Amino acid sequence: FASHSVDVAVVEVGMGGRLDATNVISAEVAVVTSIARDHIEWLGDTLEAIAAEKLAIVKEGSVLVTGPLPDSVAPLARSRAAELGIRHAEWGRDFTITDARMAVGGWTLDVAGVHAEYDDIYVPLHGRHQAVNAAVAVAATEGLFGRPLDPGAVAEGLSRASSPGRIEVVGHNPLVVLDGAHNPSGFEALTATLAEEFGGRRWTVVIGAMGDKELPDMLVHLSGLTDGVFVTAVDHPRAIRPGELASVVAEVLGVEAQEVGEPRQALEAAVEAAGRGGSVLVAGSIYLVGELRRTLGPGLDAGGDRAE
């Protein structure tokens, strides 16, 4: 960072926090967007244990910013901030969204920040949860500078936001959506967005996942939404084999899934099965979405009409 004259570095923790390599950094602002059950074999099998691992990124002299946290976890964040004697900007107490309106390709927000209010902010991302993430980003930036932000800069910055592989539309006729949801809370947010922003559709689903995930708790969120399921696997040692995944799909969704070894072939088969008026959803693994984005290449044309 120093050799490239970086003014501000935004560094995402790989997993957890306490023992992650990124925790060598003493950040000026530490952000915990949410707490959910994931990587439980390493981080613990309770929300409180996982929260303790994540809150370990907070250091003396930093500002803690927290998004919506479960009721059992929020006191731990407050306690951590009090223990270190640092400022804590908490969602719902110190900052929030006062209004969120669905817009073409995203949301328009009124954000009540820690230091100021920012109205009519357009965020070109699908999912109401992305509106919350935008407010957390505003609070984190306010925390860095310790003052109100320029409203024009906030509007311009968030209008340029992108989140590849997160409810990303990559094709039309059929509609093709990629999402990296890979845990129960991710699937809950995904299906809530599908209902709110793509209401009434049924989906031909392509699923691939890692074998260490809570698959039944993930897949149950797709109940009643599928017209067909194709299971596949990326070339990764943790990936669950298509045959095993098909068994879980059958058990949870009551659907006989078709096994396709290659992710790109699975997507092509789903596009063909859905037809021009249908809808295709790819989910279950960031690795799967990443591989498909690479194979689709520039423009991310997943078949049918090109995504704009």
Coordinates of C-alpha atoms in Angstrom, one line a residue, residues 56-224:
A56 CA -11.4 -9.1 17.4
I57 CA -10.5 -6.9 14.4
V58 CA -11.4 -3.8 16.5
K59 CA -8.3 -2.2 18.0
E60 CA -7.6 0.8 20.3
G61 CA -7.8 4.1 18.5
S62 CA -10.2 2.8 15.8
V63 CA -13.9 3.5 15.2
L64 CA -16.3 0.6 15.3
V65 CA -19.2 0.6 12.8
T66 CA -21.8 -2.1 13.0
G67 CA -24.6 -3.0 10.7
P68 CA -27.8 -4.8 11.8
L69 CA -26.7 -7.4 14.3
P70 CA -28.8 -10.1 16.0
D71 CA -30.2 -9.1 19.4
S72 CA -27.9 -11.6 21.2
V73 CA -24.8 -10.1 19.5
A74 CA -25.3 -6.4 19.6
P75 CA -24.4 -6.1 23.3
L76 CA -21.1 -7.8 22.6
A77 CA -20.2 -5.1 20.0
R78 CA -21.1 -2.3 22.5
S79 CA -19.1 -4.0 25.2
R80 CA -16.0 -4.3 22.9
A81 CA -16.2 -0.6 22.1
A82 CA -16.6 0.3 25.7
E83 CA -13.7 -1.9 26.7
L84 CA -11.4 -0.2 24.2
G85 CA -12.8 3.3 24.9
I86 CA -13.5 3.9 21.2
R87 CA -16.4 5.5 19.3
H88 CA -19.1 3.0 18.1
A89 CA -21.5 3.9 15.3
E90 CA -24.4 1.4 15.6
W91 CA -27.1 0.8 13.0
G92 CA -30.5 1.9 14.2
R93 CA -29.0 4.0 17.0
D94 CA -26.5 6.3 15.3
F95 CA -27.4 5.9 11.6
T96 CA -30.1 4.4 9.6
I97 CA -32.1 4.6 6.3
T98 CA -35.2 6.9 6.6
D99 CA -36.6 5.9 3.3
A100 CA -35.8 3.3 0.5
R101 CA -37.6 3.3 -2.8
M102 CA -37.1 0.7 -5.5
A103 CA -35.7 2.2 -8.7
V104 CA -34.7 0.8 -12.1
G105 CA -31.8 -1.5 -11.5
G106 CA -31.5 -0.6 -7.8
W107 CA -32.7 1.6 -5.0
T108 CA -33.0 5.3 -4.1
L109 CA -32.3 6.0 -0.5
D110 CA -32.5 8.7 2.2
V111 CA -29.7 8.0 4.6
A112 CA -29.5 9.5 8.1
G113 CA -25.8 9.3 8.8
V114 CA -23.9 9.8 12.0
H115 CA -23.0 13.4 11.2
A116 CA -25.5 14.4 8.4
E117 CA -28.4 13.3 6.2
Y118 CA -28.0 12.4 2.6
D119 CA -31.2 12.3 0.5
D120 CA -32.1 10.8 -2.9
I121 CA -29.0 8.6 -3.1
Y122 CA -29.2 6.1 -6.0
V123 CA -27.5 2.7 -5.5
P124 CA -27.5 0.5 -8.7
L125 CA -27.7 -2.8 -6.8
H126 CA -30.5 -5.3 -6.5
G127 CA -31.6 -6.2 -2.9
R128 CA -33.0 -4.2 0.0
H129 CA -30.0 -5.4 2.0
Q130 CA -27.7 -3.5 -0.3
A131 CA -29.4 -0.3 0.8
V132 CA -28.4 -1.2 4.4
N133 CA -24.9 -1.9 3.2
A134 CA -24.8 1.5 1.5
A135 CA -25.7 3.2 4.8
V136 CA -23.0 1.2 6.6
A137 CA -20.5 2.4 4.0
V138 CA -21.6 6.0 4.6
A139 CA -21.2 5.7 8.4
A140 CA -17.8 4.0 7.9
T141 CA -16.6 6.9 5.7
E142 CA -17.9 9.4 8.2
G143 CA -16.0 7.5 10.9
L144 CA -12.8 7.8 8.9
F145 CA -13.1 11.6 8.5
G146 CA -14.9 12.3 11.8
R147 CA -17.3 14.7 10.1
P148 CA -20.2 15.1 7.6
L149 CA -19.4 14.1 4.0
D150 CA -20.1 16.2 0.9
P151 CA -23.6 15.1 -0.3
G152 CA -22.6 15.3 -3.9
A153 CA -19.6 13.0 -3.3
V154 CA -21.8 10.5 -1.5
A155 CA -24.3 10.5 -4.3
E156 CA -21.6 10.1 -7.0
G157 CA -19.7 7.4 -5.2
L158 CA -22.7 5.2 -4.4
S159 CA -24.1 5.7 -8.0
R160 CA -21.0 4.0 -9.2
A161 CA -21.3 1.0 -6.9
S162 CA -21.0 -2.5 -8.3
S163 CA -21.1 -5.9 -6.7
P164 CA -20.2 -8.6 -9.3
G165 CA -21.9 -11.9 -8.7
R166 CA -24.4 -10.5 -6.2
I167 CA -27.9 -10.7 -7.7
E168 CA -26.2 -9.8 -11.0
V169 CA -28.3 -9.9 -14.1
V170 CA -26.2 -11.3 -17.0
G171 CA -28.8 -12.1 -19.6
H172 CA -32.4 -11.5 -20.7
N173 CA -34.9 -13.8 -22.5
P174 CA -34.3 -15.9 -20.5
L175 CA -33.5 -13.7 -17.5
V176 CA -30.2 -15.0 -16.0
V177 CA -29.2 -14.0 -12.5
L178 CA -26.0 -14.9 -10.7
D179 CA -25.7 -14.7 -7.0
G180 CA -22.9 -15.9 -4.7
A181 CA -25.2 -16.8 -1.8
H182 CA -23.4 -19.7 0.1
N183 CA -25.0 -19.8 3.5
P184 CA -28.5 -19.7 5.0
S185 CA -28.6 -16.0 5.6
G186 CA -27.3 -15.4 2.0
F187 CA -30.1 -17.5 0.5
E188 CA -32.7 -15.8 2.7
A189 CA -31.5 -12.4 1.4
L190 CA -31.5 -13.7 -2.2
T191 CA -35.0 -15.2 -2.1
A192 CA -36.4 -12.1 -0.4
T193 CA -34.9 -10.0 -3.3
L194 CA -36.3 -12.4 -5.9
A195 CA -39.8 -12.0 -4.3
E196 CA -39.6 -8.2 -4.0
E197 CA -37.8 -7.2 -7.2
F198 CA -38.5 -10.2 -9.6
G199 CA -41.9 -11.1 -8.2
G200 CA -44.0 -14.0 -9.5
R201 CA -41.2 -15.8 -11.4
R202 CA -40.3 -19.4 -11.1
W203 CA -36.7 -20.2 -11.6
T204 CA -34.6 -22.9 -13.4
V205 CA -31.8 -23.2 -10.8
V206 CA -28.1 -24.0 -11.3
I207 CA -26.5 -25.0 -7.9
G208 CA -23.0 -25.8 -6.9
A209 CA -21.6 -25.6 -3.4
M210 CA -18.8 -26.4 -1.1
G211 CA -19.3 -29.6 1.0
D212 CA -18.8 -27.8 4.3
K213 CA -21.9 -25.7 4.0
E214 CA -25.2 -26.1 5.7
L215 CA -26.9 -27.3 2.5
P216 CA -30.4 -28.1 3.8
D217 CA -30.7 -24.8 5.6
M218 CA -29.6 -23.0 2.4
L219 CA -31.8 -24.9 -0.1
V220 CA -35.0 -24.7 1.9
H221 CA -35.3 -21.1 0.9
L222 CA -35.8 -22.2 -2.7
S223 CA -38.9 -24.2 -1.8
G224 CA -41.8 -23.5 -4.2

